Amino acid sequence: MKGYIVLENGEVFTGKIIGGNESGTYGEAVFFTGMTGYQEVATDPSYRGQIVIFTYPLIGNYGIQDYTSQSEEWQANALVIGECSEEGYHYLSKKSVMNEANNMNVPIIVDVDTRALVKCLREQGAMGAVITTDLDGIDWSNYQPVDEYPFVKEVSTKQIETYGAGETHIALYDFGHKRAMIQELTQLGAKVSVVPFDTPYETIQHLDVDGVLFSNGPGNPKQLEHELHIYRKVASAYPTFAICLGHQLLALAFGADTKKLKFGHRGANQPVLEIATQKVDMTAQNHGFVVDDETIGHSEMQVTHVNINDGSIEGLKHEELPLFTVQYHPEASPGPKDSHPLFHQFFASIEKKKEVTIHA
């Protein structure tokens, strides 16, 4: 069926729509620069409320596998693809991208000039968009910017869920976590309790955890400003590691500010410099907000990592507490595993705290 992706600025791009809502699908138009990882992107809760444009021209050639999804459902509002393979040419493929999109009722628009579309977003910034078959029926009141909508409430767990049976007990504050985070922690010998985003400090105490991980998630971190006092109290009491949205929330909790990027970082090929070692990691990223570097001097945090492409903050540590954060995804999925040792660093901080407690 012939269809269109229409940007908030009035630009129209023509394609063919497969599945979805005939009355139109609205969302924030963003682009992903990785050559692979479309299944992880579609199922990553951080993409809630967004229409994802893939810069790589051919998507779907290795199909959909059972083990790759990062959540139970497709989270992106829609996908925009240059050319979509009708079959998955991989021995582990269970179904095609097109079939899975239909099953999940998520529209895909294909045969789009994604090069021109992404060029527009790079020049003018991420913006609202709609995928539709009816150019005359567009109603922009149906679009709510991700800055203003509390997506975390939709994607966070509603009750405590426990995984693994290791000796090290970690609480994972769920703002829209990816399954790969739990897999990394349990493989390193942890018992993981996934807790709702608004879990009070007293509950964490009752769980008797050894450390806390603040997860990734969708939307504007300032939507959770009313919870910052809890996050600060928790992070001050336990060895803490934070990723992506969790990184932004702890920056806010300890005195820094955040701001929105023009078009964000989304891909599996983003270079990050560790300041102390001058080592560069290739990283997986998905974020539209960053910590404002002009506010770090007024906070309790120090910059540990920066993005080589634009100099934005990619990592922080607390001046005194066993607390560190990164903007990117060390669990990859998709992406390289260059920064996987950060999980070992987290476990080392937990063991160090245990030793101090024993000798105290």
Short mmCIF file of C-alpha atoms in Angstrom, two decimals:
data_model
loop_
_atom_site.label_atom_id
_atom_site.label_comp_id
_atom_site.label_asym_id
_atom_site.label_seq_id
_atom_site.Cartn_x
_atom_site.Cartn_y
_atom_site.Cartn_z
CA MET A 1 0.00 0.00 0.00
CA LYS A 2 1.39 3.40 -0.95
CA GLY A 3 2.13 5.56 2.05
CA TYR A 4 4.09 8.51 3.34
CA ILE A 5 6.26 9.62 6.19
CA VAL A 6 5.48 13.26 6.84
CA LEU A 7 7.72 15.38 9.04
CA GLU A 8 6.53 18.10 11.36
CA ASN A 9 8.19 20.69 9.12
CA GLY A 10 5.95 19.64 6.21
CA GLU A 11 8.42 17.54 4.21
CA VAL A 12 6.93 14.39 2.68
CA PHE A 13 8.71 11.16 1.74
CA THR A 14 6.94 8.45 -0.23
CA GLY A 15 7.15 4.70 0.33
CA LYS A 16 5.11 1.53 0.81
CA ILE A 17 3.45 0.79 4.16
CA ILE A 18 3.34 -2.71 5.60
CA GLY A 19 0.97 -3.26 8.55
CA GLY A 20 0.13 -0.89 11.36
CA ASN A 21 -2.59 1.67 11.97
CA GLU A 22 -4.36 3.00 8.87
CA SER A 23 -5.34 6.22 10.68
CA GLY A 24 -1.69 7.18 11.03
CA THR A 25 1.21 6.42 13.39
CA TYR A 26 2.84 9.37 15.11
CA GLY A 27 6.19 9.62 16.85
CA GLU A 28 9.51 11.41 17.03
CA ALA A 29 11.58 10.73 13.90
CA VAL A 30 15.13 9.61 14.79
CA PHE A 31 17.79 7.65 12.93
CA PHE A 32 19.96 4.63 13.78
CA THR A 33 23.39 4.33 12.14
CA GLY A 34 24.27 0.68 12.82
CA MET A 35 24.58 -1.85 10.00
CA THR A 36 22.98 -4.56 12.15
CA GLY A 37 20.81 -4.71 15.26
CA TYR A 38 17.36 -3.94 13.89
CA GLN A 39 15.69 -6.50 16.17
CA GLU A 40 17.36 -5.09 19.28
CA VAL A 41 16.35 -1.58 18.23
CA ALA A 42 12.72 -2.50 17.59
CA THR A 43 12.43 -4.17 21.03
CA ASP A 44 14.48 -1.69 23.08
CA PRO A 45 12.18 0.24 25.48
CA SER A 46 14.39 3.32 25.03
CA TYR A 47 12.81 3.73 21.56
CA ARG A 48 9.30 4.03 22.98
CA GLY A 49 7.42 6.83 21.20
CA GLN A 50 9.85 7.05 18.28
CA ILE A 51 9.80 6.35 14.57
CA VAL A 52 13.20 4.83 13.80
CA ILE A 53 14.87 5.39 10.43
CA PHE A 54 17.66 2.96 9.53
CA THR A 55 20.56 4.53 7.65
CA TYR A 56 21.82 1.16 6.41
CA PRO A 57 19.95 0.55 3.13
CA LEU A 58 19.13 -3.17 3.56
CA ILE A 59 17.35 -4.36 6.71
CA GLY A 60 15.98 -7.79 7.59
CA ASN A 61 18.39 -10.05 5.71
CA TYR A 62 19.16 -12.22 8.78
CA GLY A 63 15.54 -12.33 9.94
CA ILE A 64 14.25 -12.45 13.52
CA GLN A 65 15.77 -14.76 16.15
CA ASP A 66 14.40 -15.92 19.49
CA TYR A 67 17.31 -14.81 21.67
CA THR A 68 17.92 -11.27 20.39
CA SER A 69 14.84 -9.33 21.54
CA GLN A 70 15.38 -6.92 24.42
CA SER A 71 11.76 -7.01 25.62
CA GLU A 72 8.53 -8.93 25.01
CA GLU A 73 7.13 -6.47 22.47
CA TRP A 74 8.23 -4.07 19.77
CA GLN A 75 8.75 -0.71 21.45
CA ALA A 76 9.42 1.63 18.52
CA ASN A 77 6.22 3.18 17.11
CA ALA A 78 7.32 2.42 13.55
CA LEU A 79 10.34 1.59 11.38
CA VAL A 80 11.47 3.34 8.20
CA ILE A 81 13.60 1.24 5.84
CA GLY A 82 15.15 1.71 2.43
CA GLU A 83 14.88 -1.94 1.39
CA CYS A 84 13.46 -4.69 3.61
CA SER A 85 14.31 -8.33 2.96
CA GLU A 86 11.21 -10.50 2.65
CA GLU A 87 13.05 -13.48 4.16
CA GLY A 88 15.64 -14.05 6.86
CA TYR A 89 18.74 -15.73 5.44
CA HIS A 90 20.20 -17.07 8.70
CA TYR A 91 20.08 -20.56 10.16
CA LEU A 92 18.63 -19.23 13.45
CA SER A 93 15.99 -17.07 11.79
CA LYS A 94 12.45 -17.89 12.92
CA LYS A 95 10.49 -15.34 10.90
CA SER A 96 10.90 -12.28 8.71
CA VAL A 97 10.93 -8.68 9.87
CA MET A 98 7.76 -8.03 7.88
CA ASN A 99 5.92 -10.93 9.52
CA GLU A 100 7.02 -9.92 12.99
CA ALA A 101 6.00 -6.30 12.41
CA ASN A 102 2.54 -7.48 11.40
CA ASN A 103 2.34 -9.72 14.49
CA MET A 104 3.26 -6.77 16.70
CA ASN A 105 0.98 -4.31 14.82
CA VAL A 106 3.93 -2.00 14.22
CA PRO A 107 4.03 -0.34 10.78
CA ILE A 108 7.04 -0.46 8.52
CA ILE A 109 7.39 1.92 5.61
CA VAL A 110 9.83 0.68 2.95
CA ASP A 111 11.18 1.93 -0.38
CA VAL A 112 11.84 5.32 1.24
CA ASP A 113 14.74 7.59 0.29
CA THR A 114 16.25 7.21 3.76
CA ARG A 115 19.41 9.05 2.74
CA ALA A 116 17.45 12.25 1.99
CA LEU A 117 15.28 11.75 5.08
CA VAL A 118 18.24 11.39 7.45
CA LYS A 119 19.98 14.35 5.84
CA CYS A 120 16.93 16.43 6.67
CA LEU A 121 16.98 15.33 10.31
CA ARG A 122 20.72 15.98 10.63
CA GLU A 123 20.26 19.51 9.34
CA GLN A 124 17.05 20.40 11.18
CA GLY A 125 17.06 18.03 14.16
CA ALA A 126 14.80 15.24 15.41
CA MET A 127 11.15 16.19 15.05
CA GLY A 128 7.62 14.84 15.06
CA ALA A 129 6.53 12.64 12.18
CA VAL A 130 3.58 10.57 11.04
CA ILE A 131 3.35 7.49 8.83
CA THR A 132 0.09 7.59 6.92
CA THR A 133 -1.75 6.69 3.73
CA ASP A 134 -3.86 9.86 3.85
CA LEU A 135 -2.06 13.18 3.51
CA ASP A 136 -5.30 15.06 4.08
CA GLY A 137 -6.11 13.28 7.34
CA ILE A 138 -3.05 14.28 9.37
CA ASP A 139 -3.89 15.67 12.82
CA TRP A 140 -0.79 16.87 14.68
CA SER A 141 -2.71 17.03 17.94
CA ASN A 142 -2.23 13.24 18.00
CA TYR A 143 1.53 13.72 18.36
CA GLN A 144 2.99 14.21 21.82
CA PRO A 145 6.74 15.01 21.96
CA VAL A 146 8.90 12.54 23.89
CA ASP A 147 10.06 15.48 26.02
CA GLU A 148 6.59 15.78 27.49
CA TYR A 149 5.29 12.21 27.78
CA PRO A 150 6.09 9.99 30.83
CA PHE A 151 7.13 6.90 28.87
CA VAL A 152 9.03 5.38 31.81
CA LYS A 153 5.74 4.70 33.61
CA GLU A 154 4.66 2.57 30.63
CA VAL A 155 7.81 0.47 30.27
CA SER A 156 8.94 0.00 33.88
CA THR A 157 8.06 -3.19 35.71
CA LYS A 158 5.04 -2.93 38.00
CA GLN A 159 6.40 -5.36 40.58
CA ILE A 160 9.75 -6.71 41.74
CA GLU A 161 11.09 -9.50 39.53
CA THR A 162 14.11 -11.64 40.46
CA TYR A 163 16.58 -13.39 38.15
CA GLY A 164 19.59 -15.56 38.89
CA ALA A 165 20.78 -17.02 42.17
CA GLY A 166 24.28 -15.64 42.65
CA GLU A 167 25.81 -14.49 45.93
CA THR A 168 26.01 -10.85 44.85
CA HIS A 169 22.57 -9.25 45.00
CA ILE A 170 21.94 -6.29 42.70
CA ALA A 171 18.86 -4.09 42.49
CA LEU A 172 18.14 -2.91 38.94
CA TYR A 173 16.06 0.28 38.85
CA ASP A 174 13.93 -0.27 35.79
CA PHE A 175 13.35 2.75 33.56
CA GLY A 176 12.97 0.48 30.53
CA HIS A 177 15.83 -1.98 30.91
CA LYS A 178 17.16 -4.25 28.18
CA ARG A 179 17.32 -8.00 28.76
CA ALA A 180 21.03 -7.95 27.95
CA MET A 181 21.69 -6.06 31.19
CA ILE A 182 20.22 -8.88 33.27
CA GLN A 183 22.12 -11.43 31.19
CA GLU A 184 25.42 -9.68 31.81
CA LEU A 185 24.83 -9.42 35.56
CA THR A 186 23.66 -13.01 36.05
CA GLN A 187 26.51 -14.39 33.95
CA LEU A 188 28.92 -12.65 36.29
CA GLY A 189 27.32 -14.39 39.26
CA ALA A 190 24.65 -11.97 40.43
CA LYS A 191 21.14 -12.32 41.70
CA VAL A 192 19.20 -9.45 40.13
CA SER A 193 16.04 -7.87 41.54
CA VAL A 194 14.39 -5.66 38.91
CA VAL A 195 12.44 -2.96 40.76
CA PRO A 196 9.93 -0.31 39.56
CA PHE A 197 11.28 3.14 38.74
CA ASP A 198 9.65 4.68 41.82
CA THR A 199 10.80 2.10 44.38
CA PRO A 200 11.49 3.80 47.73
CA TYR A 201 14.82 3.58 49.53
CA GLU A 202 13.32 1.49 52.32
CA THR A 203 12.39 -1.26 49.87
CA ILE A 204 15.97 -1.41 48.59
CA GLN A 205 17.13 -1.71 52.19
CA HIS A 206 14.66 -4.53 52.82
CA LEU A 207 15.93 -6.41 49.76
CA ASP A 208 19.41 -6.40 51.35
CA VAL A 209 21.25 -5.72 48.09
CA ASP A 210 24.99 -5.30 47.56
CA GLY A 211 24.81 -2.83 44.69
CA VAL A 212 22.44 -0.92 42.42
CA LEU A 213 22.24 -0.55 38.64
CA PHE A 214 20.18 2.30 37.16
CA SER A 215 19.00 1.24 33.70
CA ASN A 216 18.39 2.85 30.34
CA GLY A 217 14.95 4.07 29.33
CA PRO A 218 12.96 6.41 27.09
CA GLY A 219 12.16 10.10 27.23
CA ASN A 220 13.27 13.20 29.07
CA PRO A 221 15.04 12.55 32.41
CA LYS A 222 13.39 15.63 33.88
CA GLN A 223 10.06 13.79 33.73
CA LEU A 224 11.36 11.97 36.84
CA GLU A 225 12.60 14.99 38.80
CA HIS A 226 10.17 14.16 41.62
CA GLU A 227 12.04 10.86 42.18
CA LEU A 228 15.58 12.31 42.26
CA HIS A 229 15.72 12.48 46.05
CA ILE A 230 15.21 8.71 46.17
CA TYR A 231 17.85 8.02 43.54
CA ARG A 232 20.35 10.22 45.36
CA LYS A 233 19.72 8.47 48.67
CA VAL A 234 20.05 4.99 47.12
CA ALA A 235 23.20 5.87 45.17
CA SER A 236 24.76 7.36 48.30
CA ALA A 237 24.22 4.13 50.24
CA TYR A 238 25.30 1.42 47.76
CA PRO A 239 27.96 0.89 45.07
CA THR A 240 26.16 2.16 41.99
CA PHE A 241 26.48 1.88 38.21
CA ALA A 242 24.16 3.78 35.85
CA ILE A 243 23.59 3.47 32.11
CA CYS A 244 22.03 5.92 29.62
CA LEU A 245 18.86 7.40 31.19
CA GLY A 246 20.14 6.20 34.57
CA HIS A 247 23.33 8.17 33.94
CA GLN A 248 21.31 11.32 33.24
CA LEU A 249 19.12 10.85 36.30
CA LEU A 250 22.08 10.50 38.67
CA ALA A 251 23.74 13.53 37.10
CA LEU A 252 20.57 15.48 37.90
CA ALA A 253 20.39 13.98 41.40
CA PHE A 254 23.93 15.11 42.21
CA GLY A 255 23.68 18.67 40.93
CA ALA A 256 24.23 18.72 37.16
CA ASP A 257 21.70 19.50 34.43
CA THR A 258 20.67 17.82 31.19
CA LYS A 259 19.79 19.10 27.73
CA LYS A 260 18.45 17.72 24.47
CA LEU A 261 20.72 17.00 21.51
CA LYS A 262 19.83 18.21 18.03
CA PHE A 263 19.43 14.70 16.62
CA GLY A 264 20.90 12.37 19.26
CA HIS A 265 23.31 9.44 19.14
CA ARG A 266 21.81 6.18 17.95
CA GLY A 267 23.97 3.44 16.54
CA ALA A 268 26.48 0.68 17.25
CA ASN A 269 29.54 2.57 16.07
CA GLN A 270 30.02 5.58 18.37
CA PRO A 271 33.62 6.33 19.49
CA VAL A 272 34.12 7.25 23.17
CA LEU A 273 37.35 8.41 24.83
CA GLU A 274 38.21 7.46 28.42
CA ILE A 275 40.00 10.56 29.68
CA ALA A 276 42.24 8.86 32.26
CA THR A 277 43.71 6.24 29.90
CA GLN A 278 43.18 7.97 26.52
CA LYS A 279 41.70 4.67 25.35
CA VAL A 280 38.95 4.75 22.72
CA ASP A 281 36.03 2.30 22.79
CA MET A 282 33.53 1.80 20.03
CA THR A 283 30.13 1.83 21.70
CA ALA A 284 26.43 1.21 21.20
CA GLN A 285 24.28 4.26 21.95
CA ASN A 286 20.67 5.37 21.96
CA HIS A 287 19.89 8.73 23.50
CA GLY A 288 18.50 12.12 22.63
CA PHE A 289 19.46 13.85 25.90
CA VAL A 290 22.88 14.43 27.47
CA VAL A 291 24.38 15.84 30.62
CA ASP A 292 25.10 19.55 30.16
CA ASP A 293 28.88 19.98 30.40
CA GLU A 294 28.52 23.59 31.53
CA THR A 295 26.85 22.43 34.76
CA ILE A 296 29.33 19.75 35.88
CA GLY A 297 31.40 22.29 37.82
CA HIS A 298 28.40 22.92 40.07
CA SER A 299 27.83 19.22 40.76
CA GLU A 300 29.48 16.44 42.77
CA MET A 301 30.39 14.55 39.59
CA GLN A 302 33.55 14.42 37.46
CA VAL A 303 33.72 13.67 33.73
CA THR A 304 35.40 10.35 32.87
CA HIS A 305 34.43 9.80 29.22
CA VAL A 306 33.63 12.03 26.22
CA ASN A 307 32.25 11.45 22.75
CA ILE A 308 34.96 11.88 20.14
CA ASN A 309 32.55 13.12 17.46
CA ASP A 310 31.00 16.03 19.35
CA GLY A 311 32.73 16.20 22.76
CA SER A 312 29.54 15.47 24.72
CA ILE A 313 29.75 13.80 28.13
CA GLU A 314 29.70 9.99 27.99
CA GLY A 315 30.72 9.06 31.53
CA LEU A 316 30.84 10.39 35.09
CA LYS A 317 32.05 9.38 38.53
CA HIS A 318 31.29 10.77 41.97
CA GLU A 319 34.01 12.68 43.79
CA GLU A 320 33.85 10.38 46.83
CA LEU A 321 31.20 7.67 46.49
CA PRO A 322 31.60 4.30 44.65
CA LEU A 323 29.35 5.63 41.93
CA PHE A 324 30.03 5.80 38.20
CA THR A 325 27.87 6.23 35.10
CA VAL A 326 28.04 5.97 31.32
CA GLN A 327 25.82 7.39 28.61
CA TYR A 328 26.45 4.46 26.26
CA HIS A 329 25.57 0.73 26.49
CA PRO A 330 28.32 -1.62 27.73
CA GLU A 331 25.92 -4.56 27.41
CA ALA A 332 25.89 -3.81 23.64
CA SER A 333 22.94 -5.65 21.98
CA PRO A 334 23.50 -4.43 19.39
CA GLY A 335 27.06 -3.27 19.16
CA PRO A 336 30.67 -4.00 20.08
CA LYS A 337 31.70 -5.28 23.51
CA ASP A 338 34.66 -2.90 23.96
CA SER A 339 33.16 -1.46 27.16
CA HIS A 340 32.03 -4.76 28.71
CA PRO A 341 34.75 -4.47 31.44
CA LEU A 342 32.60 -1.77 33.07
CA PHE A 343 30.48 -4.57 34.54
CA HIS A 344 33.63 -6.04 36.09
CA GLN A 345 34.43 -2.58 37.47
CA PHE A 346 30.97 -2.49 39.03
CA PHE A 347 31.43 -5.88 40.69
CA ALA A 348 34.89 -4.84 41.91
CA SER A 349 33.37 -1.77 43.60
CA ILE A 350 30.85 -4.02 45.33
CA GLU A 351 33.56 -6.38 46.59
CA LYS A 352 35.62 -3.45 47.84
CA LYS A 353 32.63 -2.12 49.78
CA LYS A 354 32.10 -5.56 51.32
CA GLU A 355 35.73 -5.71 52.45
CA VAL A 356 35.52 -2.27 54.02
CA THR A 357 32.32 -3.26 55.82
CA ILE A 358 33.90 -6.48 57.17
CA HIS A 359 36.95 -4.68 58.52
CA ALA A 360 34.98 -1.76 59.94
#
